[in-house]
Amino acid sequence: QGAMFRCSARCCEDGAASMQEVQRCLERCHAPLARAQALVTAELERFQDRLSRCTLHCNDEATDALAAGAAEGRVRGQLEACLATCGDDHLRLVPAMAKKMEDGLAALQQ
């Protein structure tokens, strides 16, 4: 962010530049940060979608079990176990996700 602000300041300090030139300069300064934010946001959205699908699967199983006549207490326990498994499974994905983001951000800086 610091580099983006310094770059932006240089754009604004050019007294000979037209408004359009300054605007283009500012857009060039902001582009790397915008790409970095988009990369991180996309990765986090993928992670959240996966976790959401897992929890929806648990809810579907619980709904089906209740519809089949299973005892509510038993179904609640199964649902909690399923959700805990989702959480554990997804926590294990965090290091790989962080590495992927680091690699992507490093590639943007080259």
XYZ file of N, CA, C and O in Angstrom:
440
model
N 0.824 -1.193 0.000
C 0.000 0.000 0.000
C 0.864 1.251 0.000
O 0.514 2.232 -0.646
N 1.964 1.197 0.730
C 2.844 2.361 0.778
C 3.345 2.736 -0.602
O 3.365 3.920 -0.968
N 3.744 1.709 -1.370
C 4.241 1.968 -2.725
C 3.149 2.602 -3.581
O 3.408 3.511 -4.374
N 1.907 2.127 -3.404
C 0.798 2.669 -4.181
C 0.584 4.150 -3.846
O 0.398 4.972 -4.739
N 0.644 4.490 -2.564
C 0.428 5.886 -2.173
C 1.571 6.783 -2.638
O 1.343 7.910 -3.083
N 2.805 6.274 -2.554
C 3.937 7.076 -3.045
C 3.818 7.297 -4.547
O 4.051 8.397 -5.050
N 3.437 6.231 -5.260
C 3.250 6.338 -6.712
C 2.152 7.358 -7.025
O 2.310 8.214 -7.899
N 1.055 7.266 -6.294
C -0.064 8.197 -6.507
C 0.346 9.634 -6.247
O -0.052 10.548 -6.976
N 1.144 9.821 -5.209
C 1.604 11.177 -4.886
C 2.451 11.731 -6.026
O 2.314 12.905 -6.397
N 3.316 10.872 -6.599
C 4.142 11.327 -7.730
C 3.254 11.728 -8.910
O 3.558 12.688 -9.620
N 2.174 10.990 -9.122
C 1.253 11.336 -10.217
C 0.688 12.739 -10.012
O 0.588 13.527 -10.957
N 0.315 13.021 -8.794
C -0.333 14.293 -8.489
C 0.659 15.460 -8.459
O 0.269 16.618 -8.598
N 1.928 15.153 -8.279
C 2.940 16.206 -8.218
C 3.365 16.695 -9.602
O 4.013 17.729 -9.708
N 2.991 15.972 -10.627
C 3.378 16.354 -11.996
C 2.474 17.487 -12.454
O 1.352 17.271 -12.919
N 2.955 18.704 -12.302
C 2.170 19.883 -12.643
C 1.917 20.038 -14.134
O 0.987 20.734 -14.538
N 2.705 19.370 -14.971
C 2.542 19.485 -16.426
C 1.535 18.466 -16.971
O 1.121 18.559 -18.126
N 1.113 17.532 -16.149
C 0.215 16.471 -16.624
C -1.228 16.963 -16.682
O -1.673 17.735 -15.834
N -1.945 16.489 -17.687
C -3.371 16.803 -17.787
C -4.132 15.943 -16.768
O -3.590 14.988 -16.209
N -5.391 16.275 -16.556
C -6.226 15.494 -15.637
C -6.298 14.037 -16.091
O -6.242 13.116 -15.265
N -6.428 13.827 -17.401
C -6.498 12.465 -17.925
C -5.193 11.709 -17.671
O -5.210 10.528 -17.313
N -4.072 12.374 -17.864
C -2.774 11.737 -17.625
C -2.615 11.383 -16.143
O -2.125 10.300 -15.808
N -3.027 12.286 -15.283
C -2.959 12.016 -13.845
C -3.854 10.827 -13.504
O -3.456 9.927 -12.746
N -5.060 10.804 -14.070
C -5.991 9.708 -13.803
C -5.412 8.364 -14.261
O -5.476 7.374 -13.540
N -4.824 8.342 -15.454
C -4.205 7.105 -15.958
C -3.044 6.675 -15.062
O -2.866 5.505 -14.767
N -2.262 7.650 -14.630
C -1.143 7.372 -13.744
C -1.640 6.760 -12.430
O -1.100 5.765 -11.944
N -2.695 7.351 -11.874
C -3.267 6.836 -10.627
C -3.791 5.407 -10.811
O -3.597 4.548 -9.932
N -4.427 5.155 -11.929
C -4.932 3.808 -12.200
C -3.790 2.802 -12.278
O -3.907 1.679 -11.778
N -2.673 3.188 -12.906
C -1.494 2.305 -12.969
C -0.957 2.036 -11.565
O -0.528 0.931 -11.264
N -0.971 3.053 -10.717
C -0.476 2.887 -9.346
C -1.353 1.941 -8.536
O -0.853 1.162 -7.725
N -2.638 2.006 -8.755
C -3.588 1.215 -7.973
C -3.738 -0.208 -8.501
O -4.197 -1.088 -7.769
N -3.359 -0.455 -9.745
C -3.575 -1.764 -10.369
C -2.919 -2.917 -9.608
O -3.579 -3.946 -9.382
N -1.662 -2.818 -9.174
C -1.062 -3.959 -8.464
C -1.796 -4.317 -7.167
O -2.012 -5.490 -6.866
N -2.206 -3.309 -6.414
C -2.932 -3.568 -5.177
C -4.295 -4.190 -5.484
O -4.724 -5.123 -4.799
N -4.961 -3.703 -6.507
C -6.264 -4.249 -6.886
C -6.127 -5.716 -7.299
O -6.963 -6.552 -6.935
N -5.055 -6.057 -8.038
C -4.833 -7.454 -8.436
C -4.575 -8.323 -7.204
O -5.078 -9.430 -7.098
N -3.793 -7.808 -6.270
C -3.496 -8.554 -5.044
C -4.772 -8.784 -4.231
O -5.023 -9.888 -3.743
N -5.578 -7.750 -4.106
C -6.831 -7.884 -3.359
C -7.758 -8.881 -4.042
O -8.407 -9.692 -3.376
N -7.821 -8.849 -5.354
C -8.680 -9.774 -6.094
C -8.210 -11.214 -5.913
O -9.037 -12.129 -5.744
N -6.915 -11.435 -5.919
C -6.374 -12.776 -5.733
C -6.751 -13.323 -4.356
O -7.251 -14.449 -4.240
N -6.533 -12.530 -3.318
C -6.842 -12.963 -1.955
C -8.351 -13.171 -1.789
O -8.790 -14.180 -1.225
N -9.132 -12.247 -2.295
C -10.589 -12.369 -2.187
C -11.093 -13.624 -2.882
O -11.923 -14.354 -2.326
N -10.595 -13.909 -4.066
C -11.028 -15.097 -4.807
C -10.682 -16.374 -4.042
O -11.500 -17.301 -3.960
N -9.499 -16.417 -3.479
C -9.085 -17.621 -2.732
C -9.947 -17.801 -1.487
O -10.381 -18.916 -1.171
N -10.210 -16.718 -0.773
C -11.063 -16.806 0.418
C -12.502 -17.190 0.057
O -13.148 -17.943 0.783
N -12.996 -16.691 -1.067
C -14.345 -17.053 -1.506
C -14.429 -18.535 -1.849
O -15.417 -19.195 -1.521
N -13.383 -19.067 -2.505
C -13.367 -20.506 -2.813
C -13.391 -21.328 -1.524
O -14.122 -22.315 -1.415
N -12.602 -20.902 -0.553
C -12.565 -21.599 0.734
C -13.932 -21.560 1.415
O -14.441 -22.575 1.886
N -14.537 -20.394 1.429
C -15.850 -20.235 2.058
C -16.906 -21.062 1.335
O -17.762 -21.671 1.976
N -16.855 -21.105 0.017
C -17.806 -21.912 -0.755
C -17.670 -23.391 -0.411
O -18.668 -24.094 -0.249
N -16.435 -23.869 -0.304
C -16.211 -25.271 0.036
C -16.770 -25.582 1.425
O -17.415 -26.610 1.623
N -16.501 -24.710 2.373
C -16.997 -24.912 3.730
C -18.521 -24.871 3.750
O -19.167 -25.676 4.424
N -19.084 -23.969 2.996
C -20.549 -23.852 2.903
C -21.169 -25.130 2.345
O -22.181 -25.616 2.858
N -20.558 -25.658 1.281
C -21.083 -26.901 0.690
C -21.024 -28.046 1.682
O -21.950 -28.863 1.768
N -19.966 -28.089 2.457
C -19.833 -29.147 3.452
C -20.935 -29.034 4.516
O -21.574 -30.021 4.861
N -21.155 -27.829 5.008
C -22.186 -27.655 6.035
C -23.585 -27.916 5.467
O -24.439 -28.462 6.162
N -23.793 -27.554 4.201
C -25.088 -27.851 3.576
C -25.300 -29.359 3.474
O -26.412 -29.856 3.685
N -24.243 -30.090 3.164
C -24.323 -31.546 3.107
C -24.721 -32.104 4.478
O -25.591 -32.987 4.571
N -24.116 -31.582 5.530
C -24.463 -32.027 6.894
C -25.933 -31.742 7.193
O -26.641 -32.595 7.750
N -26.373 -30.546 6.828
C -27.780 -30.189 7.060
C -28.723 -31.082 6.269
O -29.775 -31.489 6.781
N -28.363 -31.401 5.034
C -29.198 -32.293 4.219
C -29.301 -33.675 4.855
O -30.376 -34.268 4.909
N -28.163 -34.181 5.339
C -28.179 -35.493 5.983
C -29.070 -35.475 7.226
O -29.821 -36.418 7.466
N -29.000 -34.406 8.003
C -29.821 -34.299 9.212
C -31.302 -34.217 8.847
O -32.143 -34.887 9.468
N -31.611 -33.430 7.827
C -33.007 -33.299 7.390
C -33.545 -34.644 6.914
O -34.666 -35.033 7.258
N -32.742 -35.359 6.141
C -33.152 -36.671 5.647
C -33.350 -37.658 6.788
O -34.308 -38.453 6.781
N -32.464 -37.625 7.769
C -32.572 -38.536 8.904
C -33.831 -38.244 9.712
O -34.547 -39.170 10.133
N -34.125 -36.970 9.911
C -35.355 -36.616 10.636
C -36.590 -37.056 9.861
O -37.555 -37.573 10.447
N -36.558 -36.867 8.552
C -37.699 -37.266 7.713
C -37.893 -38.777 7.742
O -39.018 -39.261 7.610
N -36.809 -39.511 7.931
C -36.898 -40.978 7.981
C -37.306 -41.475 9.367
O -37.422 -42.676 9.576
N -37.480 -40.539 10.307
C -37.972 -40.908 11.624
C -36.917 -41.076 12.699
O -37.212 -41.579 13.778
N -35.695 -40.682 12.433
C -34.639 -40.794 13.439
C -34.938 -39.855 14.606
O -35.586 -38.822 14.444
N -34.460 -40.230 15.774
C -34.681 -39.425 16.978
C -33.926 -38.100 16.861
O -32.787 -38.061 16.389
N -34.591 -37.051 17.296
C -34.018 -35.709 17.152
C -32.671 -35.577 17.856
O -31.728 -34.998 17.323
N -32.552 -36.118 19.055
C -31.300 -36.038 19.800
C -30.157 -36.732 19.073
O -29.042 -36.224 19.031
N -30.456 -37.876 18.497
C -29.436 -38.627 17.752
C -29.007 -37.844 16.505
O -27.822 -37.742 16.183
N -30.001 -37.291 15.814
C -29.709 -36.510 14.606
C -28.887 -35.278 14.953
O -27.940 -34.927 14.244
N -29.220 -34.630 16.054
C -28.459 -33.449 16.482
C -26.999 -33.821 16.719
O -26.086 -33.103 16.315
N -26.774 -34.936 17.380
C -25.404 -35.397 17.620
C -24.666 -35.680 16.318
O -23.489 -35.332 16.170
N -25.354 -36.328 15.371
C -24.734 -36.615 14.075
C -24.429 -35.321 13.317
O -23.387 -35.194 12.675
N -25.344 -34.364 13.401
C -25.142 -33.074 12.736
C -23.929 -32.361 13.323
O -23.073 -31.853 12.589
N -23.847 -32.339 14.652
C -22.710 -31.682 15.297
C -21.398 -32.360 14.920
O -20.394 -31.683 14.658
N -21.393 -33.680 14.857
C -20.175 -34.406 14.470
C -19.798 -34.097 13.021
O -18.622 -33.895 12.697
N -20.793 -34.058 12.154
C -20.551 -33.759 10.745
C -19.984 -32.348 10.591
O -19.006 -32.136 9.874
N -20.575 -31.392 11.293
C -20.099 -30.011 11.213
C -18.686 -29.877 11.781
O -17.857 -29.139 11.231
N -18.404 -30.603 12.859
C -17.050 -30.577 13.428
C -16.042 -31.135 12.421
O -14.934 -30.601 12.274
N -16.440 -32.190 11.707
C -15.567 -32.762 10.683
C -15.323 -31.751 9.569
O -14.186 -31.608 9.088
N -16.364 -31.044 9.164
C -16.198 -29.995 8.150
C -15.163 -28.978 8.621
O -14.256 -28.606 7.871
N -15.314 -28.527 9.840
C -14.390 -27.538 10.376
C -12.964 -28.065 10.412
O -12.028 -27.383 9.980
N -12.789 -29.279 10.921
C -11.451 -29.875 11.000
C -10.837 -30.042 9.613
O -9.668 -29.715 9.398
N -11.625 -30.559 8.683
C -11.126 -30.760 7.321
C -10.689 -29.445 6.692
O -9.664 -29.370 6.014
N -11.463 -28.409 6.917
C -11.159 -27.117 6.298
C -10.010 -26.395 7.003
O -9.264 -25.659 6.360
N -9.861 -26.623 8.293
C -8.694 -26.060 8.981
C -7.409 -26.637 8.403
O -6.407 -25.931 8.285
N -7.440 -27.901 8.023
C -6.257 -28.523 7.428
C -5.934 -27.922 6.059
O -4.807 -28.022 5.590
N -6.915 -27.311 5.418
C -6.684 -26.695 4.107
C -6.028 -25.316 4.200
O -5.497 -24.813 3.212
N -6.080 -24.702 5.373
C -5.611 -23.321 5.521
C -4.134 -23.153 5.142
O -3.798 -22.215 4.410
N -3.218 -24.004 5.606
C -1.807 -23.789 5.217
C -1.601 -23.816 3.698
O -0.868 -22.973 3.164
N -2.237 -24.748 3.002
C -2.092 -24.814 1.542
C -2.705 -23.570 0.889
O -2.153 -23.034 -0.083
N -3.830 -23.123 1.422
C -4.472 -21.928 0.879
C -3.571 -20.710 1.088
O -3.392 -19.895 0.179
N -2.981 -20.593 2.277
C -2.083 -19.467 2.557
C -0.870 -19.517 1.634
O -0.446 -18.475 1.104
N -0.321 -20.694 1.414
C 0.829 -20.840 0.514
C 0.451 -20.440 -0.908
O 1.210 -19.749 -1.596
N -0.736 -20.843 -1.334
C -1.195 -20.487 -2.679
C -1.326 -18.969 -2.818
O -0.933 -18.393 -3.837
N -1.843 -18.320 -1.786
C -1.965 -16.864 -1.829
C -0.584 -16.207 -1.829
O -0.350 -15.265 -2.593
N 0.322 -16.711 -1.002
C 1.678 -16.153 -0.968
C 2.345 -16.285 -2.333
O 2.974 -15.331 -2.814
N 2.218 -17.465 -2.933
C 2.819 -17.680 -4.251
C 2.200 -16.752 -5.296
O 2.904 -16.195 -6.137
N 0.882 -16.611 -5.247
C 0.203 -15.725 -6.186
C 0.613 -14.276 -6.017
O 0.839 -13.561 -6.998
N 0.745 -13.843 -4.765
C 1.164 -12.464 -4.503
C 2.612 -12.250 -4.938
O 2.953 -11.199 -5.490
N 3.451 -13.244 -4.713
C 4.843 -13.138 -5.132
C 4.943 -13.039 -6.657
O 5.744 -12.269 -7.185
N 4.110 -13.805 -7.351
C 4.105 -13.760 -8.816
C 3.669 -12.391 -9.318
O 4.158 -11.924 -10.352
N 2.777 -11.745 -8.606
C 2.315 -10.416 -9.015
C 3.436 -9.385 -8.879
O 3.448 -8.395 -9.625
N 4.337 -9.592 -7.965
C 5.405 -8.618 -7.731
C 6.535 -8.728 -8.738
O 7.383 -7.865 -8.831
N 6.544 -9.812 -9.509
C 7.625 -9.992 -10.495
C 7.371 -9.239 -11.754
O 6.365 -8.849 -12.135
